[in-house]
């Protein structure tokens, strides 16, 4: 019994922003995410800070950054951490450099989900995921080290697709 199949393909438009050096910054912002974006890729290379803990990524709307409502977890070989104020990636410190990718995907109705994988030292990798519902259309993204720390090395870039 042969049925008729259908397939659909729409070519996406990819925009690679300019990489930003993290050294000396306590936040890195990309504020021109266009309406209709379906996927955002955050790339980080050799990020470090003077403290320890997690890299955090927050999304925002025209009303500002969303700082609550996240359900995010990042795990490594001997444990894991939950983050509720953004999407967390464990492993940034003064003695470990974090390199990897976070992929954020729009599911519709302002719901975004993320997954990440990274290397944070010669013995450990990290992985995780999460989700958040925004109060409107995503138009900005912020990358920060944990707490009140400042980046002391590395770089960040983003690519978005619509």
GROMACS .gro file of N, CA and C in nm:
model
  486
    1UNK      N    1   0.084  -0.116   0.000
    1UNK     CA    2   0.000   0.000   0.000
    1UNK      C    3   0.090   0.123   0.000
    2UNK      N    4   0.107   0.180  -0.113
    2UNK     CA    5   0.198   0.295  -0.124
    2UNK      C    6   0.125   0.424  -0.098
    3UNK      N    7   0.181   0.504  -0.011
    3UNK     CA    8   0.122   0.634   0.019
    3UNK      C    9   0.205   0.743  -0.046
    4UNK      N   10   0.147   0.857  -0.049
    4UNK     CA   11   0.224   0.969  -0.102
    4UNK      C   12   0.291   1.040   0.013
    5UNK      N   13   0.416   1.063  -0.002
    5UNK     CA   14   0.492   1.134   0.101
    5UNK      C   15   0.511   1.277   0.061
    6UNK      N   16   0.538   1.356   0.156
    6UNK     CA   17   0.569   1.494   0.126
    6UNK      C   18   0.689   1.535   0.209
    7UNK      N   19   0.763   1.623   0.156
    7UNK     CA   20   0.875   1.675   0.233
    7UNK      C   21   0.878   1.826   0.213
    8UNK      N   22   0.935   1.891   0.308
    8UNK     CA   23   0.945   2.036   0.302
    8UNK      C   24   1.085   2.076   0.340
    9UNK      N   25   1.139   2.170   0.266
    9UNK     CA   26   1.272   2.221   0.296
    9UNK      C   27   1.272   2.370   0.274
   10UNK      N   28   1.314   2.440   0.374
   10UNK     CA   29   1.330   2.584   0.362
   10UNK      C   30   1.474   2.616   0.399
   11UNK      N   31   1.544   2.679   0.310
   11UNK     CA   32   1.683   2.715   0.337
   11UNK      C   33   1.687   2.821   0.446
   12UNK      N   34   1.779   2.803   0.540
   12UNK     CA   35   1.791   2.902   0.646
   12UNK      C   36   1.899   3.004   0.612
   13UNK      N   37   1.885   3.118   0.673
   13UNK     CA   38   1.985   3.223   0.660
   13UNK      C   39   2.068   3.223   0.787
   14UNK      N   40   2.200   3.210   0.773
   14UNK     CA   41   2.289   3.210   0.888
   14UNK      C   42   2.366   3.341   0.894
   15UNK      N   43   2.375   3.396   1.014
   15UNK     CA   44   2.452   3.518   1.034
   15UNK      C   45   2.554   3.492   1.144
   16UNK      N   46   2.682   3.504   1.110
   16UNK     CA   47   2.788   3.491   1.208
   16UNK      C   48   2.827   3.631   1.252
   17UNK      N   49   2.814   3.659   1.380
   17UNK     CA   50   2.850   3.789   1.434
   17UNK      C   51   3.002   3.799   1.444
   18UNK      N   52   3.052   3.908   1.495
   18UNK     CA   53   3.194   3.928   1.516
   18UNK      C   54   3.233   3.874   1.652
   19UNK      N   55   3.337   3.793   1.657
   19UNK     CA   56   3.385   3.740   1.785
   19UNK      C   57   3.428   3.854   1.876
   20UNK      N   58   3.400   3.839   2.005
   20UNK     CA   59   3.438   3.939   2.104
   20UNK      C   60   3.540   3.880   2.200
   21UNK      N   61   3.646   3.953   2.225
   21UNK     CA   62   3.744   3.912   2.324
   21UNK      C   63   3.683   3.931   2.462
   22UNK      N   64   3.695   3.828   2.546
   22UNK     CA   65   3.630   3.831   2.676
   22UNK      C   66   3.713   3.899   2.784
   23UNK      N   67   3.843   3.905   2.767
   23UNK     CA   68   3.933   3.955   2.871
   23UNK      C   69   3.891   4.092   2.922
   24UNK      N   70   3.870   4.102   3.054
   24UNK     CA   71   3.834   4.228   3.117
   24UNK      C   72   3.686   4.259   3.119
   25UNK      N   73   3.603   4.177   3.057
   25UNK     CA   74   3.458   4.200   3.053
   25UNK      C   75   3.386   4.117   3.158
   26UNK      N   76   3.280   4.174   3.215
   26UNK     CA   77   3.196   4.095   3.305
   26UNK      C   78   3.067   4.052   3.235
   27UNK      N   79   3.051   4.093   3.108
   27UNK     CA   80   2.938   4.048   3.027
   27UNK      C   81   2.970   4.074   2.880
   28UNK      N   82   2.915   3.990   2.796
   28UNK     CA   83   2.928   4.006   2.651
   28UNK      C   84   2.786   4.003   2.596
   29UNK      N   85   2.747   4.109   2.526
   29UNK     CA   86   2.611   4.121   2.475
   29UNK      C   87   2.607   4.117   2.323
   30UNK      N   88   2.506   4.050   2.271
   30UNK     CA   89   2.469   4.058   2.130
   30UNK      C   90   2.323   4.101   2.131
   31UNK      N   91   2.297   4.223   2.085
   31UNK     CA   92   2.165   4.282   2.103
   31UNK      C   93   2.082   4.300   1.978
   32UNK      N   94   2.118   4.235   1.872
   32UNK     CA   95   2.042   4.254   1.747
   32UNK      C   96   1.998   4.121   1.687
   33UNK      N   97   1.946   4.032   1.771
   33UNK     CA   98   1.895   3.904   1.720
   33UNK      C   99   1.765   3.934   1.646
   34UNK      N  100   1.758   3.902   1.516
   34UNK     CA  101   1.639   3.940   1.439
   34UNK      C  102   1.516   3.855   1.472
   35UNK      N  103   1.400   3.918   1.458
   35UNK     CA  104   1.274   3.846   1.473
   35UNK      C  105   1.271   3.731   1.373
   36UNK      N  106   1.219   3.618   1.412
   36UNK     CA  107   1.214   3.502   1.324
   36UNK      C  108   1.331   3.408   1.342
   37UNK      N  109   1.424   3.440   1.431
   37UNK     CA  110   1.537   3.351   1.457
   37UNK      C  111   1.487   3.221   1.518
   38UNK      N  112   1.534   3.110   1.463
   38UNK     CA  113   1.492   2.976   1.510
   38UNK      C  114   1.601   2.905   1.589
   39UNK      N  115   1.729   2.942   1.563
   39UNK     CA  116   1.839   2.876   1.633
   39UNK      C  117   1.953   2.975   1.654
   40UNK      N  118   2.009   2.970   1.775
   40UNK     CA  119   2.124   3.053   1.809
   40UNK      C  120   2.234   2.958   1.857
   41UNK      N  121   2.352   2.973   1.801
   41UNK     CA  122   2.467   2.895   1.845
   41UNK      C  123   2.564   2.990   1.913
   42UNK      N  124   2.597   2.958   2.039
   42UNK     CA  125   2.696   3.036   2.114
   42UNK      C  126   2.825   2.955   2.115
   43UNK      N  127   2.933   3.017   2.068
   43UNK     CA  128   3.063   2.951   2.063
   43UNK      C  129   3.155   3.020   2.161
   44UNK      N  130   3.227   2.943   2.242
   44UNK     CA  131   3.320   3.002   2.337
   44UNK      C  132   3.452   2.926   2.329
   45UNK      N  133   3.562   3.002   2.335
   45UNK     CA  134   3.695   2.943   2.316
   45UNK      C  135   3.790   2.995   2.424
   46UNK      N  136   3.842   2.902   2.503
   46UNK     CA  137   3.942   2.930   2.606
   46UNK      C  138   3.897   3.036   2.707
   47UNK      N  139   3.768   3.035   2.742
   47UNK     CA  140   3.717   3.130   2.841
   47UNK      C  141   3.769   3.095   2.979
   48UNK      N  142   3.807   3.198   3.055
   48UNK     CA  143   3.847   3.178   3.194
   48UNK      C  144   3.807   3.302   3.273
   49UNK      N  145   3.806   3.287   3.405
   49UNK     CA  146   3.782   3.400   3.494
   49UNK      C  147   3.861   3.379   3.621
   50UNK      N  148   3.860   3.479   3.708
   50UNK     CA  149   3.938   3.470   3.831
   50UNK      C  150   3.876   3.384   3.938
   51UNK      N  151   3.751   3.346   3.922
   51UNK     CA  152   3.681   3.265   4.022
   51UNK      C  153   3.665   3.123   3.974
   52UNK      N  154   3.552   3.066   4.005
   52UNK     CA  155   3.521   2.932   3.958
   52UNK      C  156   3.371   2.919   3.944
   53UNK      N  157   3.327   2.818   3.872
   53UNK     CA  158   3.184   2.792   3.861
   53UNK      C  159   3.135   2.780   3.719
   54UNK      N  160   3.035   2.859   3.683
   54UNK     CA  161   2.966   2.842   3.556
   54UNK      C  162   2.970   2.967   3.468
   55UNK      N  163   2.973   2.942   3.339
   55UNK     CA  164   2.942   3.041   3.239
   55UNK      C  165   2.789   3.049   3.237
   56UNK      N  166   2.731   3.166   3.217
   56UNK     CA  167   2.586   3.178   3.212
   56UNK      C  168   2.544   3.251   3.086
   57UNK      N  169   2.439   3.200   3.020
   57UNK     CA  170   2.383   3.262   2.900
   57UNK      C  171   2.237   3.296   2.931
   58UNK      N  172   2.201   3.423   2.906
   58UNK     CA  173   2.063   3.467   2.926
   58UNK      C  174   2.009   3.523   2.795
   59UNK      N  175   1.881   3.495   2.770
   59UNK     CA  176   1.810   3.549   2.654
   59UNK      C  177   1.727   3.668   2.700
   60UNK      N  178   1.687   3.752   2.605
   60UNK     CA  179   1.604   3.865   2.642
   60UNK      C  180   1.513   3.909   2.530
   61UNK      N  181   1.423   3.999   2.566
   61UNK     CA  182   1.324   4.056   2.474
   61UNK      C  183   1.341   4.207   2.474
   62UNK      N  184   1.253   4.277   2.405
   62UNK     CA  185   1.259   4.423   2.404
   62UNK      C  186   1.238   4.481   2.543
   63UNK      N  187   1.185   4.403   2.636
   63UNK     CA  188   1.166   4.447   2.775
   63UNK      C  189   1.291   4.431   2.859
   64UNK      N  190   1.395   4.364   2.805
   64UNK     CA  191   1.519   4.342   2.879
   64UNK      C  192   1.553   4.195   2.889
   65UNK      N  193   1.657   4.166   2.965
   65UNK     CA  194   1.701   4.027   2.983
   65UNK      C  195   1.605   3.950   3.071
   66UNK      N  196   1.588   3.822   3.040
   66UNK     CA  197   1.511   3.733   3.125
   66UNK      C  198   1.608   3.671   3.224
   67UNK      N  199   1.584   3.694   3.354
   67UNK     CA  200   1.677   3.652   3.458
   67UNK      C  201   1.620   3.546   3.552
   68UNK      N  202   1.501   3.495   3.521
   68UNK     CA  203   1.441   3.389   3.602
   68UNK      C  204   1.357   3.300   3.511
   69UNK      N  205   1.312   3.187   3.566
   69UNK     CA  206   1.228   3.096   3.490
   69UNK      C  207   1.305   2.992   3.411
   70UNK      N  208   1.437   2.993   3.419
   70UNK     CA  209   1.518   2.893   3.349
   70UNK      C  210   1.519   2.763   3.428
   71UNK      N  211   1.524   2.653   3.358
   71UNK     CA  212   1.553   2.524   3.418
   71UNK      C  213   1.671   2.471   3.339
   72UNK      N  214   1.788   2.470   3.401
   72UNK     CA  215   1.911   2.438   3.330
   72UNK      C  216   2.001   2.353   3.419
   73UNK      N  217   2.071   2.259   3.358
   73UNK     CA  218   2.164   2.173   3.432
   73UNK      C  219   2.287   2.148   3.349
   74UNK      N  220   2.402   2.147   3.416
   74UNK     CA  221   2.529   2.119   3.351
   74UNK      C  222   2.600   2.012   3.433
   75UNK      N  223   2.641   1.903   3.368
   75UNK     CA  224   2.702   1.788   3.437
   75UNK      C  225   2.841   1.759   3.384
   76UNK      N  226   2.924   1.704   3.471
   76UNK     CA  227   3.058   1.659   3.436
   76UNK      C  228   3.080   1.526   3.504
   77UNK      N  229   3.198   1.468   3.493
   77UNK     CA  230   3.225   1.333   3.541
   77UNK      C  231   3.189   1.305   3.685
   78UNK      N  232   3.206   1.402   3.775
   78UNK     CA  233   3.184   1.374   3.916
   78UNK      C  234   3.066   1.450   3.977
   79UNK      N  235   2.986   1.516   3.897
   79UNK     CA  236   2.873   1.589   3.953
   79UNK      C  237   2.801   1.675   3.854
   80UNK      N  238   2.724   1.770   3.907
   80UNK     CA  239   2.649   1.861   3.822
   80UNK      C  240   2.592   1.976   3.902
   81UNK      N  241   2.545   2.078   3.830
   81UNK     CA  242   2.485   2.195   3.894
   81UNK      C  243   2.362   2.239   3.817
   82UNK      N  244   2.260   2.280   3.889
   82UNK     CA  245   2.140   2.338   3.829
   82UNK      C  246   2.152   2.490   3.832
   83UNK      N  247   2.099   2.556   3.730
   83UNK     CA  248   2.096   2.702   3.725
   83UNK      C  249   1.955   2.744   3.690
   84UNK      N  250   1.901   2.841   3.763
   84UNK     CA  251   1.764   2.888   3.742
   84UNK      C  252   1.759   3.033   3.692
   85UNK      N  253   1.875   3.099   3.680
   85UNK     CA  254   1.880   3.239   3.638
   85UNK      C  255   1.933   3.256   3.496
   86UNK      N  256   1.962   3.147   3.427
   86UNK     CA  257   2.014   3.147   3.291
   86UNK      C  258   2.051   3.005   3.253
   87UNK      N  259   2.107   2.988   3.135
   87UNK     CA  260   2.158   2.858   3.094
   87UNK      C  261   2.302   2.849   3.139
   88UNK      N  262   2.334   2.755   3.228
   88UNK     CA  263   2.468   2.745   3.285
   88UNK      C  264   2.552   2.639   3.216
   89UNK      N  265   2.682   2.668   3.205
   89UNK     CA  266   2.781   2.572   3.156
   89UNK      C  267   2.892   2.567   3.260
   90UNK      N  268   2.906   2.454   3.327
   90UNK     CA  269   3.004   2.441   3.434
   90UNK      C  270   3.147   2.438   3.378
   91UNK      N  271   3.242   2.489   3.455
   91UNK     CA  272   3.382   2.465   3.425
   91UNK      C  273   3.469   2.585   3.399
   92UNK      N  274   3.419   2.706   3.422
   92UNK     CA  275   3.500   2.824   3.398
   92UNK      C  276   3.570   2.863   3.527
   93UNK      N  277   3.702   2.884   3.520
   93UNK     CA  278   3.778   2.925   3.638
   93UNK      C  279   3.909   2.988   3.595
   94UNK      N  280   3.991   3.020   3.691
   94UNK     CA  281   4.122   3.073   3.660
   94UNK      C  282   4.219   2.965   3.615
   95UNK      N  283   4.194   2.841   3.659
   95UNK     CA  284   4.285   2.732   3.626
   95UNK      C  285   4.233   2.642   3.513
   96UNK      N  286   4.108   2.658   3.476
   96UNK     CA  287   4.049   2.579   3.367
   96UNK      C  288   3.993   2.674   3.262
   97UNK      N  289   4.015   2.641   3.135
   97UNK     CA  290   3.957   2.721   3.027
   97UNK      C  291   3.843   2.643   2.964
   98UNK      N  292   3.737   2.711   2.932
   98UNK     CA  293   3.616   2.650   2.880
   98UNK      C  294   3.607   2.675   2.730
   99UNK      N  295   3.596   2.567   2.652
   99UNK     CA  296   3.580   2.577   2.506
   99UNK      C  297   3.467   2.483   2.464
  100UNK      N  298   3.370   2.535   2.388
  100UNK     CA  299   3.260   2.450   2.345
  100UNK      C  300   3.152   2.527   2.274
  101UNK      N  301   3.035   2.462   2.266
  101UNK     CA  302   2.921   2.516   2.192
  101UNK      C  303   2.794   2.498   2.273
  102UNK      N  304   2.710   2.602   2.271
  102UNK     CA  305   2.574   2.594   2.324
  102UNK      C  306   2.480   2.620   2.208
  103UNK      N  307   2.381   2.533   2.190
  103UNK     CA  308   2.281   2.550   2.084
  103UNK      C  309   2.147   2.579   2.150
  104UNK      N  310   2.084   2.690   2.110
  104UNK     CA  311   1.953   2.730   2.161
  104UNK      C  312   1.854   2.723   2.045
  105UNK      N  313   1.741   2.658   2.067
  105UNK     CA  314   1.643   2.638   1.960
  105UNK      C  315   1.506   2.688   2.005
  106UNK      N  316   1.442   2.766   1.918
  106UNK     CA  317   1.308   2.819   1.943
  106UNK      C  318   1.205   2.712   1.905
  107UNK      N  319   1.119   2.676   2.001
  107UNK     CA  320   1.017   2.572   1.977
  107UNK      C  321   0.882   2.631   1.938
  108UNK      N  322   0.869   2.763   1.936
  108UNK     CA  323   0.740   2.829   1.915
  108UNK      C  324   0.689   2.880   2.048
  109UNK      N  325   0.594   2.971   2.045
  109UNK     CA  326   0.532   3.028   2.166
  109UNK      C  327   0.636   3.083   2.264
  110UNK      N  328   0.745   3.140   2.212
  110UNK     CA  329   0.852   3.198   2.293
  110UNK      C  330   0.922   3.100   2.386
  111UNK      N  331   0.910   2.970   2.358
  111UNK     CA  332   0.980   2.867   2.435
  111UNK      C  333   1.114   2.838   2.367
  112UNK      N  334   1.223   2.843   2.446
  112UNK     CA  335   1.358   2.813   2.397
  112UNK      C  336   1.416   2.699   2.479
  113UNK      N  337   1.482   2.606   2.411
  113UNK     CA  338   1.553   2.497   2.477
  113UNK      C  339   1.700   2.504   2.436
  114UNK      N  340   1.787   2.451   2.521
  114UNK     CA  341   1.930   2.456   2.489
  114UNK      C  342   1.998   2.324   2.524
  115UNK      N  343   2.108   2.299   2.454
  115UNK     CA  344   2.200   2.191   2.492
  115UNK      C  345   2.341   2.244   2.473
  116UNK      N  346   2.435   2.188   2.550
  116UNK     CA  347   2.573   2.232   2.540
  116UNK      C  348   2.669   2.116   2.566
  117UNK      N  349   2.784   2.127   2.504
  117UNK     CA  350   2.896   2.037   2.529
  117UNK      C  351   3.022   2.123   2.526
  118UNK      N  352   3.116   2.088   2.613
  118UNK     CA  353   3.239   2.167   2.620
  118UNK      C  354   3.350   2.087   2.688
  119UNK      N  355   3.471   2.139   2.675
  119UNK     CA  356   3.588   2.090   2.746
  119UNK      C  357   3.628   2.198   2.844
  120UNK      N  358   3.655   2.158   2.971
  120UNK     CA  359   3.700   2.262   3.063
  120UNK      C  360   3.836   2.237   3.125
  121UNK      N  361   3.893   2.120   3.113
  121UNK     CA  362   4.034   2.099   3.145
  121UNK      C  363   4.079   1.969   3.081
  122UNK      N  364   4.205   1.930   3.101
  122UNK     CA  365   4.258   1.813   3.031
  122UNK      C  366   4.193   1.682   3.077
  123UNK      N  367   4.118   1.684   3.185
  123UNK     CA  368   4.056   1.562   3.238
  123UNK      C  369   3.904   1.560   3.228
  124UNK      N  370   3.840   1.673   3.193
  124UNK     CA  371   3.694   1.680   3.203
  124UNK      C  372   3.627   1.750   3.086
  125UNK      N  373   3.514   1.692   3.048
  125UNK     CA  374   3.421   1.755   2.958
  125UNK      C  375   3.294   1.784   3.035
  126UNK      N  376   3.202   1.856   2.975
  126UNK     CA  377   3.079   1.892   3.041
  126UNK      C  378   2.965   1.890   2.938
  127UNK      N  379   2.846   1.858   2.983
  127UNK     CA  380   2.729   1.854   2.894
  127UNK      C  381   2.606   1.893   2.974
  128UNK      N  382   2.500   1.933   2.905
  128UNK     CA  383   2.377   1.966   2.975
  128UNK      C  384   2.274   2.026   2.884
  129UNK      N  385   2.167   2.076   2.946
  129UNK     CA  386   2.059   2.135   2.871
  129UNK      C  387   1.961   2.205   2.961
  130UNK      N  388   1.859   2.264   2.899
  130UNK     CA  389   1.758   2.335   2.976
  130UNK      C  390   1.653   2.399   2.887
  131UNK      N  391   1.569   2.481   2.950
  131UNK     CA  392   1.463   2.549   2.878
  131UNK      C  393   1.415   2.672   2.952
  132UNK      N  394   1.348   2.763   2.879
  132UNK     CA  395   1.289   2.883   2.936
  132UNK      C  396   1.178   2.931   2.844
  133UNK      N  397   1.076   2.992   2.902
  133UNK     CA  398   0.971   3.060   2.825
  133UNK      C  399   0.991   3.210   2.843
  134UNK      N  400   1.012   3.280   2.733
  134UNK     CA  401   1.031   3.424   2.737
  134UNK      C  402   0.896   3.495   2.733
  135UNK      N  403   0.894   3.621   2.774
  135UNK     CA  404   0.772   3.700   2.774
  135UNK      C  405   0.744   3.767   2.641
  136UNK      N  406   0.824   3.736   2.538
  136UNK     CA  407   0.808   3.796   2.406
  136UNK      C  408   0.912   3.738   2.313
  137UNK      N  409   0.931   3.802   2.199
  137UNK     CA  410   1.026   3.757   2.098
  137UNK      C  411   1.170   3.781   2.144
  138UNK      N  412   1.253   3.680   2.132
  138UNK     CA  413   1.394   3.693   2.169
  138UNK      C  414   1.464   3.789   2.073
  139UNK      N  415   1.533   3.890   2.130
  139UNK     CA  416   1.607   3.983   2.044
  139UNK      C  417   1.747   4.013   2.097
  140UNK      N  418   1.787   3.946   2.206
  140UNK     CA  419   1.919   3.971   2.263
  140UNK      C  420   1.968   3.850   2.341
  141UNK      N  421   2.100   3.847   2.361
  141UNK     CA  422   2.162   3.738   2.436
  141UNK      C  423   2.280   3.796   2.511
  142UNK      N  424   2.300   3.750   2.635
  142UNK     CA  425   2.413   3.796   2.717
  142UNK      C  426   2.488   3.674   2.770
  143UNK      N  427   2.620   3.682   2.766
  143UNK     CA  428   2.709   3.577   2.815
  143UNK      C  429   2.789   3.638   2.930
  144UNK      N  430   2.787   3.574   3.048
  144UNK     CA  431   2.858   3.625   3.165
  144UNK      C  432   2.931   3.512   3.237
  145UNK      N  433   3.039   3.545   3.312
  145UNK     CA  434   3.094   3.448   3.406
  145UNK      C  435   3.004   3.446   3.529
  146UNK      N  436   3.021   3.349   3.614
  146UNK     CA  437   2.933   3.339   3.731
  146UNK      C  438   2.956   3.453   3.829
  147UNK      N  439   2.857   3.477   3.910
  147UNK     CA  440   2.861   3.573   4.021
  147UNK      C  441   2.916   3.708   3.976
  148UNK      N  442   3.008   3.764   4.052
  148UNK     CA  443   3.060   3.898   4.021
  148UNK      C  444   3.198   3.892   3.956
  149UNK      N  445   3.233   3.778   3.899
  149UNK     CA  446   3.364   3.763   3.836
  149UNK      C  447   3.370   3.833   3.701
  150UNK      N  448   3.491   3.852   3.653
  150UNK     CA  449   3.518   3.911   3.522
  150UNK      C  450   3.597   3.810   3.440
  151UNK      N  451   3.567   3.802   3.310
  151UNK     CA  452   3.648   3.717   3.223
  151UNK      C  453   3.793   3.766   3.223
  152UNK      N  454   3.888   3.673   3.227
  152UNK     CA  455   4.028   3.714   3.216
  152UNK      C  456   4.097   3.648   3.097
  153UNK      N  457   4.018   3.590   3.007
  153UNK     CA  458   4.074   3.533   2.886
  153UNK      C  459   3.967   3.468   2.800
  154UNK      N  460   4.001   3.447   2.672
  154UNK     CA  461   3.913   3.377   2.582
  154UNK      C  462   3.831   3.468   2.492
  155UNK      N  463   3.743   3.406   2.413
  155UNK     CA  464   3.657   3.480   2.322
  155UNK      C  465   3.524   3.409   2.306
  156UNK      N  466   3.425   3.487   2.259
  156UNK     CA  467   3.288   3.439   2.240
  156UNK      C  468   3.238   3.488   2.107
  157UNK      N  469   3.154   3.408   2.041
  157UNK     CA  470   3.084   3.454   1.923
  157UNK      C  471   2.948   3.386   1.919
  158UNK      N  472   2.856   3.441   1.839
  158UNK     CA  473   2.725   3.381   1.819
  158UNK      C  474   2.692   3.377   1.671
  159UNK      N  475   2.612   3.277   1.635
  159UNK     CA  476   2.559   3.265   1.500
  159UNK      C  477   2.411   3.241   1.516
  160UNK      N  478   2.330   3.312   1.439
  160UNK     CA  479   2.187   3.288   1.446
  160UNK      C  480   2.133   3.251   1.309
  161UNK      N  481   2.025   3.171   1.311
  161UNK     CA  482   1.964   3.120   1.189
  161UNK      C  483   1.815   3.146   1.193
  162UNK      N  484   1.762   3.185   1.076
  162UNK     CA  485   1.617   3.206   1.067
  162UNK      C  486   1.562   3.128   0.950
   0.00000   0.00000   0.00000
